[in-house]
Amino acid sequence: MSTALFPPVYLEKRTHYREFMDKHVYPAERSLDREDDAALDLIAALQGKARSAGLWAPHMPPEAGGTGDGFLYYACMNEEIGRSYWAQLVFGCQAPDAGNAEILHLYGTPEQRERFLEPLVGGRARSFFSMTEPDVAGSDPTLLRTRAVQDGDDWVIDGQKWFSSGADASTFGVLFAITDPDAEPHRRGTMILVPAETPGVEIRPVAVMGHTGRGWNTHCEVSYTGVRVPVANTLGERGDAFRIAQKRLGPGRIHHVMRWLGQMQRAFDLMCSYALEREAFGGPLAEKQTVQNWIADSAAEIQACRLLTMDAARKIDEGSEARVEVSLLKFYAAKALGDVIDRAVQVHGARGLTDATPLAQMAAHARGGRIYDGPDEVHRMVVARRILKSYMAGEGWSFR
Ligand SMILES: Cc1cc2nc3c(=O)[nH]c(=O)nc-3n(C[C@H](O)[C@H](O)[C@H](O)COP(=O)(O)OP(=O)(O)OC[C@H]3O[C@@H](n4cnc5c(N)ncnc54)[C@H](O)[C@@H]3O)c2cc1C
């Protein structure tokens, strides 16, 4: 694997993640997959080890309780962390908590940071992000309906969300609620912090691709019925929900892609190793041209995704929102992820569908990547619209 894309100090740090993954995470995967009480205890034990090893919360800066150094740094670490589904939880950088921590860090009042952010980054709390609703198109958040009405010093919330990932057994949610239905569409929503135990909040995990899961590994329906929380739980200003969601989802999208880089590379390793080992029709699968094409196409796609990720990460670290770069990376990498894993499954034949390798689980998770945090089609629309707008302004488009 080429290493020249990252500063040597990042590469040195990454070897610590690799050693930790080899020693603690890969050997634990089968046990963690069982999602029983013993698996919860094991996660807690591994989190303690990650903290002691100075590898905790690499997405957050030290002043917010993490060990990170920006997006490029996090991209580099994720080529190791992303290889295992459970590792993000072990290192305290799991979605959706990572994104929620970032917006609490940016927009939280001192009281909110103390009550919600500190336990979150410290690994003593988990959270969920409650935006998508079953009854309206999540791609177009101007359609959202869940209402919060101010009553004295409280918000009173009513509505129905779903796909609130990780909501089962979590501590609080970041809710996108409509507070000002008559305002212009992008000023109608407000972000509100809702403790999960508040009366009227009901959380129910939904089976996704046949798997219901438990705790962090869930996607939940969350219903809000007459839920009362103080107006002091408003995150940012009233009417700021669209702006905050955008601030959260941009980095969140690139975080997903960073983890996918690890997933793709693991699938690639498995594909190449198995192709050399398995024999059919007089020789190893590695000698069949179709398999060679899959390996070559996968290598090209993985490297393209790496370069697109580095480019977007550098631009974000320099202060740009990198909207076009993040959107084109998101849809391109989601497709590459699915394709690389699918080829690796195919090379493994029936074995690829069993639990003998992590490929089947990886394939199931990969499919959601083309939908969550914006379906492919919406990201293509964002990219094309922005480029065309630039042409209409007579500026053309320069690839920087
Ligand atoms: C695994 C997973 C985890 C998730 N986690 C969370 C979470 O934690 N919190 C949360 O709030 N949400 C979460 N979501 C929800 C996710 O963000 C939404 O599913 C997504 O925004 C799409 O909304 P929708 O499902 O309502 O699809 P819709 O908006 O109804 O779109 C359906 C389809 O229509 C097509 N489409 C839409 N717009 C266009 C267009 N402009 N041009 C062409 N085609 C278009 C696309 O093919 C799209 O897939 C998660 C989803 C998944 C799958």
Short mmCIF file of C-alpha atoms in Angstrom, two decimals, residues 36-278:
data_model
loop_
_atom_site.label_atom_id
_atom_site.label_comp_id
_atom_site.label_asym_id
_atom_site.label_seq_id
_atom_site.Cartn_x
_atom_site.Cartn_y
_atom_site.Cartn_z
CA ASP A 36 -24.94 -10.51 24.00
CA ASP A 37 -24.13 -9.21 27.50
CA ALA A 38 -20.62 -10.64 27.25
CA ALA A 39 -20.11 -8.63 24.03
CA LEU A 40 -21.13 -5.41 25.81
CA ASP A 41 -18.62 -6.14 28.59
CA LEU A 42 -15.95 -6.89 25.99
CA ILE A 43 -16.57 -3.56 24.23
CA ALA A 44 -16.21 -1.73 27.54
CA ALA A 45 -12.95 -3.55 28.27
CA LEU A 46 -11.56 -2.77 24.80
CA GLN A 47 -12.58 0.88 25.13
CA GLY A 48 -10.59 1.04 28.37
CA LYS A 49 -7.55 -0.40 26.60
CA ALA A 50 -7.91 2.04 23.69
CA ARG A 51 -8.06 4.95 26.13
CA SER A 52 -4.97 3.75 28.01
CA ALA A 53 -3.12 3.35 24.72
CA GLY A 54 -3.80 7.01 23.79
CA LEU A 55 -5.97 6.02 20.83
CA TRP A 56 -9.31 7.37 22.08
CA ALA A 57 -11.63 9.60 19.98
CA PRO A 58 -9.28 10.33 17.04
CA HIS A 59 -11.99 12.49 15.42
CA MET A 60 -11.95 15.09 18.21
CA PRO A 61 -9.20 17.53 19.18
CA PRO A 62 -7.49 17.14 22.57
CA GLU A 63 -9.29 20.20 23.98
CA ALA A 64 -12.59 18.34 23.43
CA GLY A 65 -11.36 15.12 25.04
CA GLY A 66 -10.02 13.36 21.94
CA THR A 67 -6.62 12.57 20.43
CA GLY A 68 -7.27 13.86 16.90
CA ASP A 69 -5.53 16.33 14.63
CA GLY A 70 -8.06 17.18 11.91
CA PHE A 71 -9.63 15.40 8.96
CA LEU A 72 -6.50 14.27 7.15
CA TYR A 73 -5.25 12.68 10.38
CA TYR A 74 -8.59 10.95 10.90
CA ALA A 75 -8.60 9.71 7.28
CA CYS A 76 -5.19 8.17 7.83
CA MET A 77 -6.21 6.39 11.07
CA ASN A 78 -9.41 5.10 9.49
CA GLU A 79 -7.55 3.03 6.94
CA GLU A 80 -6.94 0.80 9.99
CA ILE A 81 -9.98 1.55 12.19
CA GLY A 82 -12.44 1.22 9.31
CA ARG A 83 -11.38 -2.34 8.55
CA SER A 84 -13.48 -3.75 11.38
CA TYR A 85 -17.15 -2.88 11.86
CA TRP A 86 -16.80 -2.75 15.65
CA ALA A 87 -13.57 -0.76 15.83
CA GLN A 88 -15.24 2.67 15.64
CA LEU A 89 -17.03 1.78 18.87
CA VAL A 90 -13.81 0.51 20.47
CA PHE A 91 -11.99 3.79 19.71
CA GLY A 92 -14.96 6.02 20.66
CA CYS A 93 -15.43 7.53 17.20
CA GLN A 94 -18.63 5.78 16.14
CA ALA A 95 -21.42 7.27 14.08
CA PRO A 96 -23.70 8.97 14.99
CA ASP A 97 -21.97 10.00 18.24
CA ALA A 98 -18.96 11.42 16.42
CA GLY A 99 -21.11 13.85 14.41
CA ASN A 100 -23.25 14.73 17.42
CA ALA A 101 -20.11 15.46 19.45
CA GLU A 102 -18.91 17.81 16.73
CA ILE A 103 -22.08 19.89 16.69
CA LEU A 104 -22.23 19.97 20.49
CA HIS A 105 -18.62 21.16 20.46
CA LEU A 106 -19.46 23.86 17.89
CA TYR A 107 -22.90 25.03 19.03
CA GLY A 108 -23.41 23.78 22.61
CA THR A 109 -23.73 26.19 25.54
CA PRO A 110 -21.28 25.57 28.42
CA GLU A 111 -24.09 23.76 30.32
CA GLN A 112 -24.94 21.58 27.30
CA ARG A 113 -21.31 20.70 26.79
CA GLU A 114 -20.95 19.67 30.39
CA ARG A 115 -24.17 17.66 30.48
CA PHE A 116 -24.17 16.09 27.00
CA LEU A 117 -20.77 16.46 25.28
CA GLU A 118 -18.41 15.46 28.09
CA PRO A 119 -20.04 12.08 28.81
CA LEU A 120 -20.36 11.46 25.07
CA VAL A 121 -16.69 12.01 24.26
CA GLY A 122 -15.73 10.26 27.49
CA GLY A 123 -17.57 7.10 26.34
CA ARG A 124 -20.03 7.25 29.28
CA ALA A 125 -23.02 8.09 27.04
CA ARG A 126 -24.32 7.26 23.58
CA SER A 127 -26.61 9.38 21.43
CA PHE A 128 -28.78 9.31 18.32
CA PHE A 129 -29.57 11.74 15.51
CA SER A 130 -33.29 11.96 14.88
CA MET A 131 -34.10 13.60 11.58
CA THR A 132 -35.56 11.15 9.03
CA GLU A 133 -39.31 10.43 9.19
CA PRO A 134 -41.19 7.46 7.72
CA ASP A 135 -43.98 9.52 6.16
CA VAL A 136 -41.99 12.08 4.13
CA ALA A 137 -38.95 11.93 1.81
CA GLY A 138 -35.82 12.23 3.94
CA SER A 139 -33.93 13.52 0.90
CA ASP A 140 -35.91 16.76 1.12
CA PRO A 141 -35.84 17.94 4.76
CA THR A 142 -38.17 20.87 3.98
CA LEU A 143 -40.91 18.20 4.14
CA LEU A 144 -40.23 17.16 7.76
CA ARG A 145 -43.28 17.27 10.06
CA THR A 146 -42.27 16.52 13.65
CA ARG A 147 -43.37 19.58 15.62
CA ALA A 148 -42.01 21.31 18.71
CA VAL A 149 -44.25 24.01 20.16
CA GLN A 150 -43.00 26.39 22.84
CA ASP A 151 -45.06 26.35 26.05
CA GLY A 152 -43.52 28.69 28.64
CA ASP A 153 -39.97 27.48 29.27
CA ASP A 154 -40.56 24.12 27.59
CA TRP A 155 -40.72 22.64 24.12
CA VAL A 156 -43.60 20.19 23.65
CA ILE A 157 -42.71 17.69 20.92
CA ASP A 158 -44.96 15.43 18.83
CA GLY A 159 -43.97 13.36 15.83
CA GLN A 160 -42.54 10.17 14.42
CA LYS A 161 -38.94 9.54 13.34
CA TRP A 162 -37.21 6.44 12.08
CA PHE A 163 -33.74 5.23 11.23
CA SER A 164 -32.43 6.97 14.33
CA SER A 165 -29.29 4.82 14.40
CA GLY A 166 -28.05 3.65 17.78
CA ALA A 167 -31.09 4.99 19.66
CA ASP A 168 -31.66 1.73 21.55
CA ALA A 169 -30.26 2.12 25.11
CA SER A 170 -28.79 5.52 24.30
CA THR A 171 -28.73 8.51 26.64
CA PHE A 172 -30.06 11.34 24.48
CA GLY A 173 -31.02 12.33 20.96
CA VAL A 174 -30.37 15.35 18.76
CA LEU A 175 -33.82 16.00 17.32
CA PHE A 176 -34.62 18.00 14.18
CA ALA A 177 -38.07 19.51 14.90
CA ILE A 178 -40.20 22.02 13.05
CA THR A 179 -40.71 25.00 15.37
CA ASP A 180 -41.63 27.78 12.91
CA PRO A 181 -43.77 26.29 10.14
CA ASP A 182 -44.51 29.72 8.60
CA ALA A 183 -40.87 30.80 8.29
CA GLU A 184 -39.04 30.43 4.99
CA PRO A 185 -38.39 26.70 4.42
CA HIS A 186 -34.77 26.63 5.64
CA ARG A 187 -35.56 28.53 8.87
CA ARG A 188 -38.42 26.29 10.02
CA GLY A 189 -36.44 23.73 11.98
CA THR A 190 -34.67 23.78 15.35
CA MET A 191 -32.28 21.23 16.89
CA ILE A 192 -33.34 20.10 20.35
CA LEU A 193 -31.47 17.83 22.77
CA VAL A 194 -33.87 15.20 24.11
CA PRO A 195 -32.86 12.86 26.97
CA ALA A 196 -33.98 9.36 25.98
CA GLU A 197 -35.74 8.72 29.29
CA THR A 198 -38.05 11.75 28.91
CA PRO A 199 -41.72 10.65 29.27
CA GLY A 200 -43.36 10.33 25.84
CA VAL A 201 -40.19 9.14 24.03
CA GLU A 202 -40.59 5.59 22.72
CA ILE A 203 -37.72 3.79 20.99
CA ARG A 204 -38.11 0.60 18.98
CA PRO A 205 -35.36 -1.04 16.88
CA VAL A 206 -36.40 -1.87 13.29
CA ALA A 207 -35.06 -4.93 11.43
CA VAL A 208 -32.77 -3.76 8.61
CA MET A 209 -31.80 -6.36 6.00
CA GLY A 210 -32.99 -9.04 8.40
CA HIS A 211 -31.01 -7.79 11.41
CA THR A 212 -32.53 -6.03 14.42
CA GLY A 213 -29.41 -5.67 16.55
CA ARG A 214 -28.98 -4.19 19.96
CA GLY A 215 -27.76 -0.93 21.50
CA TRP A 216 -25.40 0.95 19.19
CA ASN A 217 -25.97 -1.52 16.36
CA THR A 218 -29.64 -0.59 15.77
CA HIS A 219 -31.76 1.64 13.55
CA CYS A 220 -34.82 2.72 15.51
CA GLU A 221 -38.27 4.16 15.20
CA VAL A 222 -38.58 6.95 17.76
CA SER A 223 -42.01 8.34 18.56
CA TYR A 224 -42.42 11.58 20.46
CA THR A 225 -45.80 12.08 22.17
CA GLY A 226 -46.27 15.24 24.23
CA VAL A 227 -42.55 15.16 25.07
CA ARG A 228 -41.54 18.11 27.29
CA VAL A 229 -37.95 19.36 27.43
CA PRO A 230 -36.67 22.79 28.55
CA VAL A 231 -36.15 25.45 25.88
CA ALA A 232 -32.60 25.57 27.33
CA ASN A 233 -32.07 22.26 25.46
CA THR A 234 -32.15 24.10 22.12
CA LEU A 235 -28.88 23.46 20.29
CA GLY A 236 -27.76 26.62 18.48
CA GLU A 237 -30.39 29.24 17.67
CA ARG A 238 -34.08 28.63 17.01
CA GLY A 239 -34.46 28.12 13.23
CA ASP A 240 -30.85 26.90 12.82
CA ALA A 241 -31.57 23.19 12.29
CA PHE A 242 -30.86 23.17 8.55
CA ARG A 243 -27.58 24.99 9.01
CA ILE A 244 -26.49 22.70 11.86
CA ALA A 245 -27.60 19.56 9.98
CA GLN A 246 -25.49 20.64 7.04
CA LYS A 247 -22.54 21.31 9.32
CA ARG A 248 -23.00 17.85 10.83
CA LEU A 249 -23.69 15.86 7.70
CA GLY A 250 -20.77 17.21 5.65
CA PRO A 251 -18.07 15.90 8.00
CA GLY A 252 -20.27 12.87 8.82
CA ARG A 253 -20.28 11.86 5.16
CA ILE A 254 -16.53 12.01 4.84
CA HIS A 255 -16.18 10.08 8.12
CA HIS A 256 -18.27 7.30 6.58
CA VAL A 257 -16.09 7.23 3.48
CA MET A 258 -12.94 7.09 5.61
CA ARG A 259 -14.26 3.97 7.33
CA TRP A 260 -15.19 2.53 3.93
CA LEU A 261 -11.57 2.88 2.82
CA GLY A 262 -10.69 0.41 5.57
CA GLN A 263 -13.59 -1.89 4.59
CA MET A 264 -12.61 -1.85 0.90
CA GLN A 265 -8.98 -2.62 1.65
CA ARG A 266 -9.92 -5.51 3.90
CA ALA A 267 -12.21 -6.97 1.22
CA PHE A 268 -9.42 -6.48 -1.32
CA ASP A 269 -6.90 -8.34 0.90
CA LEU A 270 -9.35 -11.22 1.32
CA MET A 271 -10.10 -11.35 -2.42
CA CYS A 272 -6.44 -11.42 -3.48
CA SER A 273 -5.37 -13.96 -0.85
CA TYR A 274 -8.24 -16.32 -1.65
CA ALA A 275 -7.71 -15.99 -5.41
CA LEU A 276 -4.13 -17.20 -4.95
CA GLU A 277 -5.17 -20.08 -2.70
CA ARG A 278 -8.33 -21.54 -4.33
#
